[in-house]
């Protein structure tokens, strides 16, 4: 079956399509109904069936590939490389599950995981799904206020944490941050399980805090059976990145998620059982959940868990090729990263990439933010493998738009993440009228018609009303899921993402997408990165304000140099988009405020420009970037 036909079937004969896909995983009890959409916008997948994520990720592979690598931990922070076979992983997960149970964790309880990228974090996630506890992983390195909010929302029975993480060889103590968060939270956490890596001192609170190492000794060899869960049982919650405001607690099911991931591993990510998968994400993000932990393991692949920077070697030495060294060593066949990481590598010599044998690699998958064409071309040339952009959200759990090369080979197009994946009924709607846009190259809001496919969020954790009101009510008179992203579709059906719907500015009655202005500025050879925001203006309503990171900061070192370059950049926008889109100012900075996952925080930049309170800054990667903008604006 060709891809177009397959996608069509997934929409018009939904139950047949997904029942077929459901055979990719083990079911303890078969489901009796494929898709229940009786109560829209809520969707329930594979009702009546019971299964378990941990069983599908670990146990079912022990018989067939027990001695093969399952989890490969590589830390260039502490110089450790360690592999666990499926059999060893199963033993560690059962030990962890026994510890959790002994500490009082029961089915349906929440376990909050605040951990660096160490194997125990993965053991904890799998131990939770094994016993039906709901995990909520919070990105390690979030400061106390963000962590406290998430503790209050999740109301965990237990928190799993560690003494410290490490970044670029610098120890980041977690325990003081956790203790402060636990103090701030109105919800009082009964138990805290601590992994001591020996990196930072770790004060314990008597009666609440327990150490993992002695408990692991005590429970080693424990046999903890899998708990068979309803397909619709909650597997985990995870928060969106908070780029646009208060993060949403995404709630995911069990059976639908397992099926969607299993299908995506073959159809999209081109993986085969027994091979090695390498995602450079973090378990604190959705990519880490789906494509470091569950996806590869469910598919019987080894997965690399990487702690460290893309530019440091195992002994702390500078090594811009460390990732490619790992690709060669472990014969990685599929690799997943983000444009932001590629931009870091882009500053290095591309020759470093060519030193390694990358012949095992089928493709590099990139997601999380728009992949600009220069970055896409650079990495494609450097690696010599296809670069597959994929567009999705924390909410979706797996790609919405990309190319399913595992079903049928199809060209990627630079600038486009691709076409809708199976089960996704994607439409572009006119923002004003809510009508579906049917002509090519019309710009609209990217929406998904219900029922949402398996793996997609069930609801907002403990807040059905927020789920309905946030996502399903943005188009008057229509109940569709809004992604809050702008898109266009070309004549061949390829989609292009034009930015977020709230990144639109209104200049003297003209509505402009900030992404389009950014793209235009990026086309200038001197520009490395750029962010454009709309700033309140008494005369025009809003004006565009551009912040540019130069490839060579020296170009704007003198006031005359900066002024000349500013004029040049404005001219670029004038010619490409018209004078109406020209930024009021182009300011030069050495870094942009970003989330820890590499997303530009335009709302923060905007608030700083308007002299407003920038809100919670604890998720900002580089406080220096905020400071630069603040200084520019206090200086006038
Ligand atoms: P919040 O919803 O809390 O504001 P967020 O939207 O940044 O945060 P995520 O779920 O991590 O949180 O990000 C999803 C968004 O990232 C998408 O809606 C889109 O704007 C952007 N995105 C992801 N992948 C791509 C891609 N391949 N191309 C363009 N944009 C992408
Ligand atoms: Mg979002």
XYZ file of C-alpha atoms and ligand atoms in Angstrom:
668
model
C 0.000 0.000 0.000
C 1.357 3.442 -0.890
C 1.489 6.101 1.787
C -1.395 8.205 0.470
C -3.650 5.165 0.531
C -2.484 4.173 4.010
C -3.099 7.651 5.379
C -6.525 7.747 3.766
C -7.424 4.405 5.326
C -6.263 5.607 8.751
C -8.943 8.324 8.543
C -11.878 6.716 6.776
C -11.489 3.206 8.165
C -9.941 4.206 11.429
C -10.831 1.107 13.422
C -9.418 -1.332 10.876
C -6.223 0.649 10.497
C -5.507 0.969 14.219
C -6.620 -2.565 15.070
C -3.953 -3.690 12.609
C -1.315 -1.421 14.180
C -2.282 -2.678 17.642
C -0.853 -6.080 16.729
C 2.609 -4.567 17.073
C 2.382 -4.771 20.869
C 1.481 -7.454 23.420
C -2.002 -7.337 24.934
C -2.844 -9.279 28.079
C -6.565 -9.051 27.339
C -7.661 -8.136 23.815
C -9.530 -4.865 23.359
C -13.207 -4.904 22.485
C -13.494 -1.456 20.924
C -10.846 0.360 18.902
C -11.890 3.998 19.092
C -14.493 5.429 21.416
C -15.319 8.991 20.425
C -18.815 9.090 21.929
C -17.941 12.010 24.146
C -15.958 14.452 21.996
C -13.402 15.914 22.198
C -12.310 13.044 24.447
C -11.055 9.912 22.736
C -10.557 6.497 24.323
C -8.390 3.970 22.478
C -8.550 0.188 22.679
C -11.153 -0.065 25.421
C -11.462 -3.406 27.121
C -7.846 -4.253 26.394
C -5.217 -4.555 29.072
C -1.505 -4.130 28.502
C 1.583 -2.621 30.077
C 4.225 -0.223 28.731
C 7.057 -1.750 30.763
C 6.173 -5.248 29.631
C 6.231 -4.140 26.002
C 9.447 -2.172 26.436
C 11.387 -4.709 28.470
C 9.939 -8.086 29.454
C 8.723 -9.235 26.083
C 12.210 -8.822 24.623
C 13.988 -10.791 27.337
C 13.159 -14.157 25.791
C 14.207 -13.220 22.266
C 17.050 -10.741 22.842
C 17.786 -10.896 26.552
C 21.550 -10.533 26.193
C 21.416 -7.696 23.639
C 21.985 -4.112 24.675
C 18.844 -2.325 25.820
C 20.117 0.786 27.574
C 23.527 2.272 26.850
C 24.482 5.063 29.204
C 27.181 7.438 28.053
C 28.133 10.316 30.300
C 30.810 12.662 29.069
C 30.197 14.591 32.280
C 31.506 11.917 34.625
C 33.370 9.818 32.048
C 31.264 6.662 32.289
C 30.021 4.360 29.548
C 27.854 1.459 30.660
C 25.505 -0.910 28.856
C 22.537 -2.875 30.236
C 21.133 -5.833 28.356
C 17.366 -6.353 28.241
C 17.779 -8.981 30.987
C 19.825 -6.621 33.162
C 17.403 -3.787 32.529
C 14.499 -5.993 33.580
C 16.295 -6.885 36.836
C 17.062 -3.218 37.609
C 13.490 -2.191 36.865
C 12.058 -4.914 39.108
C 14.418 -3.864 41.905
C 13.336 -0.254 41.499
C 9.674 -1.323 41.423
C 10.149 -3.282 44.654
C 11.725 -0.223 46.283
C 8.852 2.012 45.189
C 6.288 -0.456 46.500
C 8.134 -0.815 49.801
C 8.008 2.976 50.138
C 4.239 2.874 49.776
C 3.749 3.640 46.081
C 0.546 2.076 44.747
C -1.232 1.848 41.423
C -2.504 5.277 40.361
C -0.118 7.146 42.680
C 2.121 9.788 41.151
C 5.877 9.547 41.287
C 7.719 12.721 40.395
C 11.113 12.123 38.823
C 13.599 14.997 39.083
C 16.758 13.460 37.773
C 19.845 13.967 35.684
C 20.419 11.739 32.664
C 21.432 8.609 34.561
C 20.163 5.023 34.189
C 18.276 5.162 37.495
C 15.977 7.768 35.940
C 14.993 5.294 33.230
C 14.650 2.470 35.786
C 12.297 4.705 37.759
C 10.130 5.554 34.728
C 9.822 1.907 33.718
C 9.268 0.789 37.319
C 6.342 3.196 37.554
C 4.644 1.998 34.397
C 5.340 -1.591 35.503
C 3.272 -1.184 38.661
C 0.744 1.295 37.290
C 2.090 4.341 39.097
C 1.909 7.573 37.080
C 5.269 9.183 36.487
C 5.792 12.857 36.077
C 9.316 13.644 34.976
C 10.446 17.204 35.589
C 13.473 18.400 33.689
C 16.490 18.271 36.012
C 17.889 21.715 36.382
C 14.544 23.474 36.653
C 14.832 25.688 39.677
C 12.738 25.453 42.844
C 9.750 27.578 41.825
C 9.067 25.646 38.597
C 9.616 22.381 40.406
C 7.322 23.356 43.283
C 4.491 24.222 40.858
C 4.805 20.806 39.273
C 4.903 19.047 42.650
C 1.716 20.846 43.654
C 0.008 19.916 40.442
C 1.083 16.251 40.392
C 0.691 15.641 44.150
C 3.218 12.809 44.170
C 3.475 10.099 46.818
C 7.172 9.942 46.194
C 9.898 11.961 44.483
C 12.915 10.270 42.909
C 15.961 12.504 42.730
C 19.739 12.588 42.973
C 22.465 14.619 44.599
C 23.415 16.381 41.409
C 23.566 16.767 37.689
C 26.549 18.031 35.789
C 26.840 20.487 32.912
C 30.063 21.046 31.078
C 31.950 19.491 33.984
C 30.296 21.794 36.516
C 28.321 20.078 39.274
C 24.743 21.310 39.645
C 23.471 20.274 43.071
C 19.834 19.137 42.813
C 19.048 18.420 46.436
C 19.038 22.046 47.699
C 16.724 22.950 44.773
C 14.481 19.999 45.579
C 14.427 20.773 49.307
C 13.419 24.352 48.594
C 10.713 23.181 46.169
C 9.376 20.689 48.723
C 9.259 23.499 51.268
C 7.445 25.850 48.857
C 4.882 23.264 47.773
C 1.538 23.185 49.561
C 1.402 19.458 48.820
C 3.644 17.653 51.292
C 5.548 14.726 49.775
C 5.810 11.730 52.127
C 8.897 10.069 50.625
C 11.980 11.087 48.674
C 14.216 8.434 47.106
C 17.756 9.657 46.504
C 20.471 8.408 44.205
C 23.857 9.495 45.520
C 26.320 9.934 42.652
C 28.923 11.314 45.020
C 28.978 14.627 43.188
C 27.562 16.987 45.805
C 26.822 16.906 49.519
C 23.258 15.793 50.152
C 21.574 16.552 53.471
C 18.780 14.051 54.313
C 15.525 14.780 56.084
C 14.912 12.104 58.710
C 11.813 9.990 58.028
C 11.236 11.415 54.542
C 14.445 10.852 52.589
C 15.722 7.365 51.793
C 18.853 6.273 49.926
C 18.658 4.188 46.793
C 21.964 2.266 47.063
C 21.237 0.303 50.280
C 17.639 -0.326 49.182
C 18.892 -1.645 45.858
C 21.085 -4.129 47.740
C 18.125 -5.131 49.870
C 15.690 -5.634 46.978
C 18.083 -7.083 44.425
C 16.604 -10.125 42.736
C 13.045 -9.077 43.573
C 10.443 -10.459 41.191
C 7.811 -7.791 40.679
C 5.148 -8.879 38.227
C 3.774 -6.483 35.644
C 0.393 -4.980 36.575
C -1.978 -5.342 33.610
C -3.600 -1.979 33.072
C -6.624 -0.809 31.165
C -5.523 0.570 27.814
C -6.979 3.918 28.866
C -5.165 3.970 32.232
C -2.909 7.007 32.686
C 0.749 6.191 32.080
C 2.279 9.577 32.761
C 1.923 13.312 32.829
C 4.392 15.780 31.383
C 4.343 19.553 31.112
C 4.607 21.507 27.862
C 7.677 23.704 27.541
C 5.911 26.852 28.692
C 7.052 28.890 25.703
C 3.751 30.712 25.512
C 2.633 30.812 29.118
C 1.665 28.594 32.021
C 2.683 25.018 31.112
C -0.099 22.514 30.506
C -0.019 19.116 32.227
C -0.306 16.667 29.356
C -1.886 13.349 30.376
C -1.175 10.238 28.330
C -2.811 6.788 28.232
C -1.165 3.354 28.118
C -2.343 1.239 25.174
C -2.825 3.969 22.582
C 0.599 5.414 23.356
C 2.327 2.024 23.053
C 0.671 1.340 19.695
C 1.432 4.790 18.277
C 5.089 4.578 19.304
C 5.491 1.049 17.978
C 4.072 2.084 14.608
C 6.150 5.260 14.432
C 9.404 3.417 15.080
C 9.039 1.515 11.838
C 6.979 3.845 9.673
C 8.789 7.074 10.530
C 12.062 6.383 12.330
C 13.202 3.475 10.163
C 14.423 1.469 13.165
C 14.757 -2.297 13.276
C 14.759 -4.545 16.336
C 18.290 -5.327 17.511
C 19.711 -2.027 16.227
C 20.709 1.055 18.215
C 18.780 4.313 18.429
C 20.303 7.564 19.667
C 18.205 10.530 20.716
C 20.148 13.469 22.141
C 17.099 14.849 23.957
C 16.506 14.749 27.709
C 14.087 12.537 29.629
C 12.554 15.771 30.943
C 11.046 16.456 27.512
C 8.462 14.576 25.513
C 11.062 13.487 22.935
C 12.938 11.822 25.775
C 9.825 9.956 26.901
C 8.850 8.772 23.451
C 12.194 8.377 21.711
C 14.824 7.795 24.364
C 12.818 5.472 26.587
C 9.581 3.934 25.322
C 9.714 3.974 21.499
C 13.102 2.322 20.887
C 12.663 -0.218 23.696
C 9.143 -1.192 22.617
C 10.634 -1.777 19.178
C 13.375 -4.035 20.619
C 16.137 -1.509 19.950
C 18.996 -0.462 22.198
C 18.739 3.180 23.208
C 21.581 5.533 24.087
C 21.088 7.717 27.151
C 23.549 10.572 26.802
C 24.548 12.928 29.596
C 26.644 15.791 28.378
C 27.276 18.430 25.741
C 27.603 17.724 22.016
C 31.140 19.107 22.103
C 32.881 17.322 24.992
C 34.576 13.948 24.973
C 34.581 11.147 27.541
C 37.562 12.573 29.389
C 36.228 16.102 29.431
C 38.358 17.078 26.425
C 36.861 19.225 23.666
C 35.410 16.875 21.083
C 33.004 18.279 18.508
C 32.580 14.772 17.096
C 31.576 12.888 20.247
C 28.084 12.098 18.933
C 29.470 10.749 15.650
C 32.034 8.734 17.578
C 29.070 7.081 19.365
C 27.228 6.536 16.088
C 30.272 4.660 14.787
C 30.903 2.695 17.970
C 27.309 1.528 18.534
C 26.363 1.365 14.844
C 23.484 3.744 15.420
C 20.907 3.462 12.651
C 18.545 6.285 13.623
C 19.421 9.475 15.409
C 17.124 12.174 16.770
C 18.194 15.668 17.754
C 17.058 19.296 17.611
C 17.976 22.209 15.346
C 19.369 24.055 18.370
C 21.978 21.305 18.881
C 22.904 21.368 15.202
C 23.456 25.118 15.440
C 25.945 24.455 18.245
C 27.793 21.960 16.043
C 27.669 24.357 13.120
C 30.139 26.562 14.921
C 32.634 23.660 14.770
C 34.682 22.411 11.859
C 32.538 20.101 9.675
C 35.690 18.034 9.008
C 35.285 16.629 12.550
C 32.097 14.872 11.446
C 33.790 13.256 8.506
C 36.384 11.440 10.631
C 33.899 8.809 11.662
C 32.273 5.926 9.899
C 28.622 6.922 9.760
C 27.628 4.204 7.308
C 25.215 2.605 9.800
C 23.116 5.797 10.000
C 19.972 5.866 7.849
C 18.793 9.337 8.767
C 18.972 12.169 11.261
C 15.601 13.281 12.628
C 15.208 16.828 13.919
C 12.280 18.356 15.774
C 11.241 20.910 18.346
C 11.567 24.139 16.399
C 11.633 25.249 12.813
C 14.572 23.848 10.892
C 15.867 26.744 8.856
C 17.230 25.900 5.455
C 20.903 26.891 6.020
C 21.085 24.708 9.149
C 19.334 21.832 7.374
C 21.680 22.027 4.393
C 24.784 22.324 6.538
C 24.077 19.158 8.521
C 22.889 17.257 5.443
C 26.169 18.027 3.649
C 28.271 17.295 6.722
C 26.658 13.916 7.451
C 25.705 12.753 4.002
C 22.445 11.204 5.256
C 18.847 12.376 4.849
C 17.746 14.981 7.392
C 14.123 14.375 8.353
C 12.349 17.278 10.007
C 9.347 16.315 12.110
C 6.736 18.592 13.593
C 4.906 17.726 16.788
C 4.029 18.905 20.262
C 4.275 17.623 23.809
C 0.530 17.135 23.429
C 0.797 14.747 20.473
C 3.550 12.491 21.852
C 4.750 11.565 18.353
C 5.083 13.306 14.988
C 2.076 15.058 13.434
C 3.863 16.059 10.235
C 6.899 14.366 8.724
C 7.731 11.824 6.027
C 6.875 8.163 6.647
C 9.840 6.782 4.733
C 9.265 3.423 6.371
C 5.982 3.108 4.458
C 7.032 4.701 1.196
C 10.126 6.701 0.294
C 9.330 10.312 -0.398
C 11.521 13.376 -0.831
C 11.830 15.804 2.048
C 11.676 19.486 1.223
C 13.837 22.026 2.979
C 11.701 24.222 5.166
C 8.852 21.701 5.358
C 8.491 19.067 8.064
C 6.366 17.077 5.608
C 2.838 15.707 5.413
C 0.299 14.433 7.979
C 1.066 11.136 9.690
C -1.423 8.254 9.968
C -4.475 9.085 12.042
C -3.914 12.824 11.806
C -6.716 14.657 10.020
C -4.824 17.922 9.606
C -6.500 21.041 8.240
C -5.647 24.673 7.759
C -8.384 27.043 8.807
C -8.932 30.654 7.954
C -8.370 32.500 11.188
C -11.296 34.867 10.719
C -14.006 32.655 9.260
C -12.924 29.222 10.531
C -13.388 27.857 7.008
C -11.038 25.128 5.822
C -8.512 26.426 3.292
C -8.486 24.253 0.214
C -6.193 26.151 -2.165
C -2.409 25.732 -2.104
C -0.247 28.292 -0.324
C -3.020 29.826 1.755
C -1.971 30.657 5.264
C -4.084 29.330 8.111
C -4.149 27.911 11.589
C -3.026 24.289 11.710
C -5.752 22.224 13.373
C -6.567 18.541 13.835
C -10.087 17.141 13.484
C -11.084 14.698 16.210
C -10.843 11.908 17.091
C -7.223 12.481 17.938
C -5.011 9.487 17.101
C -3.621 7.031 19.656
C -0.763 8.413 21.746
C -2.161 11.947 21.733
C -2.875 13.542 25.119
C -6.085 12.349 26.782
C -6.714 15.591 28.615
C -5.009 18.148 30.810
C -4.148 16.411 34.077
C -7.002 16.916 36.541
C -8.440 19.688 34.369
C -10.792 18.519 31.605
C -12.167 22.046 31.365
C -8.750 23.480 30.567
C -8.281 20.799 27.895
C -11.567 21.682 26.212
C -11.279 25.448 26.615
C -7.623 25.764 25.662
C -7.428 23.496 22.665
C -10.930 23.015 21.265
C -12.634 26.397 21.404
C -10.367 28.675 19.422
C -12.437 28.435 16.235
C -15.990 29.717 16.759
C -18.687 27.202 15.998
C -16.256 24.338 15.389
C -14.764 21.773 17.682
C -11.252 21.186 16.354
C -7.934 20.796 18.111
C -5.774 23.858 17.545
C -2.001 23.510 17.466
C -1.691 27.307 17.735
C 0.778 27.211 14.881
C 0.427 28.888 11.483
C 0.966 26.836 8.408
C 0.613 26.687 4.656
C 0.326 23.686 2.373
C 1.888 23.690 -1.066
C 0.363 22.222 -4.222
C 1.937 18.830 -3.459
C 0.518 18.641 0.041
C 3.709 19.549 1.940
C 3.098 21.693 4.993
C 5.250 24.601 6.136
C 5.062 25.909 9.699
C 5.060 29.697 9.815
C 5.279 30.222 13.554
C 2.916 30.382 16.471
C -0.430 32.087 16.265
C 0.430 34.277 19.213
C 3.679 35.333 17.537
C 1.688 37.566 15.243
C 2.038 41.292 15.465
C -0.218 44.043 14.336
C 1.545 47.022 12.755
C -0.806 49.813 11.790
C -3.532 47.330 10.947
C -1.257 44.867 9.132
C -0.946 41.419 10.650
C 2.565 40.084 10.381
C 4.028 36.777 11.462
C 7.221 37.295 13.407
C 8.597 34.069 11.924
C 8.425 35.519 8.409
C 10.407 38.570 9.469
C 12.890 36.280 11.209
C 13.329 34.151 8.089
C 13.927 37.247 6.051
C 16.605 38.539 8.440
C 18.216 35.073 8.601
C 18.856 35.181 4.894
C 21.558 37.823 5.495
C 24.959 36.129 5.570
C 26.079 37.807 8.801
C 23.140 36.498 10.869
C 23.495 33.405 13.065
C 20.182 33.632 14.928
C 17.322 36.037 15.230
C 14.157 36.666 17.238
C 11.473 39.179 16.341
C 8.770 40.326 18.747
C 5.959 42.837 18.589
C 6.299 45.743 20.991
C 3.488 48.086 21.973
C 3.650 51.404 20.165
C 1.330 54.344 20.792
C 1.252 55.313 17.127
C 1.165 52.017 15.254
C -0.323 49.634 17.813
C 2.725 47.434 17.621
C 6.128 47.575 15.999
C 8.517 44.747 15.216
C 11.691 44.626 17.250
C 14.503 42.356 16.065
C 17.269 40.782 18.137
C 20.117 39.393 16.119
C 23.021 37.145 17.088
C 25.823 37.629 14.575
C 28.137 34.905 13.332
C 30.921 37.409 13.950
C 29.938 39.723 16.835
C 32.852 41.974 15.851
C 30.760 43.354 12.982
C 28.614 45.309 15.429
C 31.375 46.112 17.885
C 31.486 49.814 17.026
C 28.388 52.055 17.018
C 29.033 52.913 13.366
C 29.364 49.240 12.428
C 26.165 48.354 14.272
C 24.266 51.195 12.639
C 25.414 50.245 9.144
C 24.489 46.607 9.665
C 21.119 47.557 11.146
C 20.380 49.552 7.999
C 21.450 46.681 5.789
C 19.210 44.222 7.621
C 16.226 46.558 7.440
C 16.781 46.794 3.713
C 16.654 42.998 3.424
C 13.208 42.977 5.025
C 12.097 45.920 2.878
C 12.931 44.097 -0.337
C 11.638 40.687 0.709
C 8.485 41.509 2.672
C 7.903 45.198 2.199
C 8.533 48.249 4.347
C 5.529 47.510 6.553
C 7.363 44.494 7.978
C 10.592 46.397 8.604
C 11.618 46.160 12.268
C 11.615 49.453 14.136
C 15.043 48.531 15.480
C 17.536 45.721 14.988
C 19.526 45.148 18.167
C 22.622 42.985 18.382
C 23.039 40.528 21.251
C 25.340 37.567 21.843
C 22.560 35.184 22.930
C 18.758 34.912 22.949
C 16.684 33.903 25.988
C 15.708 30.279 25.463
C 14.102 27.445 27.332
C 16.369 24.606 28.371
C 15.059 22.732 25.343
C 16.269 25.443 22.984
C 13.044 27.286 22.214
C 13.254 31.055 21.954
C 11.230 32.745 24.678
C 9.661 35.542 22.674
C 7.170 36.331 25.435
C 10.114 37.095 27.744
C 11.816 39.309 25.159
C 8.541 41.114 24.541
C 7.933 41.729 28.234
C 11.462 43.097 28.636
C 11.009 45.415 25.653
C 7.767 46.735 27.079
C 9.297 47.127 30.535
C 6.871 44.578 31.980
C 7.568 41.829 34.504
C 8.997 38.950 32.461
C 7.359 36.348 34.719
C 9.004 33.097 35.751
C 12.554 33.151 34.429
C 13.688 29.963 36.105
C 13.291 27.990 32.881
C 15.629 30.301 30.976
C 18.805 28.582 29.911
C 21.129 31.586 29.948
C 20.298 34.449 32.351
C 22.960 36.549 30.592
C 20.747 36.684 27.515
C 17.925 38.220 29.559
C 20.306 40.683 31.151
C 21.568 41.945 27.773
C 18.084 42.801 26.601
C 17.158 44.353 29.914
C 20.218 46.615 29.685
C 19.478 47.608 26.100
C 16.042 48.762 27.135
C 16.897 50.468 30.367
C 19.534 52.369 28.356
C 16.734 53.393 25.977
P 3.802 25.822 25.517
O 2.758 25.071 24.737
O 3.783 25.528 26.971
O 3.842 27.281 25.208
P 5.726 24.748 23.617
O 4.629 24.852 22.619
O 7.042 25.389 23.272
O 5.251 25.295 25.040
P 6.343 22.000 23.048
O 5.204 21.087 23.083
O 7.669 21.509 23.523
O 6.007 23.227 23.955
O 6.591 22.544 21.589
C 5.726 22.327 20.511
C 5.853 23.463 19.530
O 7.198 23.521 19.000
C 4.983 23.335 18.309
O 3.649 23.752 18.561
C 5.726 24.243 17.313
O 5.444 25.602 17.553
C 7.168 23.977 17.650
N 7.745 22.913 16.800
C 8.015 21.642 17.140
N 8.571 20.956 16.135
C 8.653 21.815 15.089
C 9.134 21.703 13.731
N 9.658 20.575 13.261
N 9.039 22.800 12.940
C 8.501 23.949 13.410
N 8.043 24.118 14.665
C 8.117 23.067 15.502
Mg 2.616 24.514 22.765
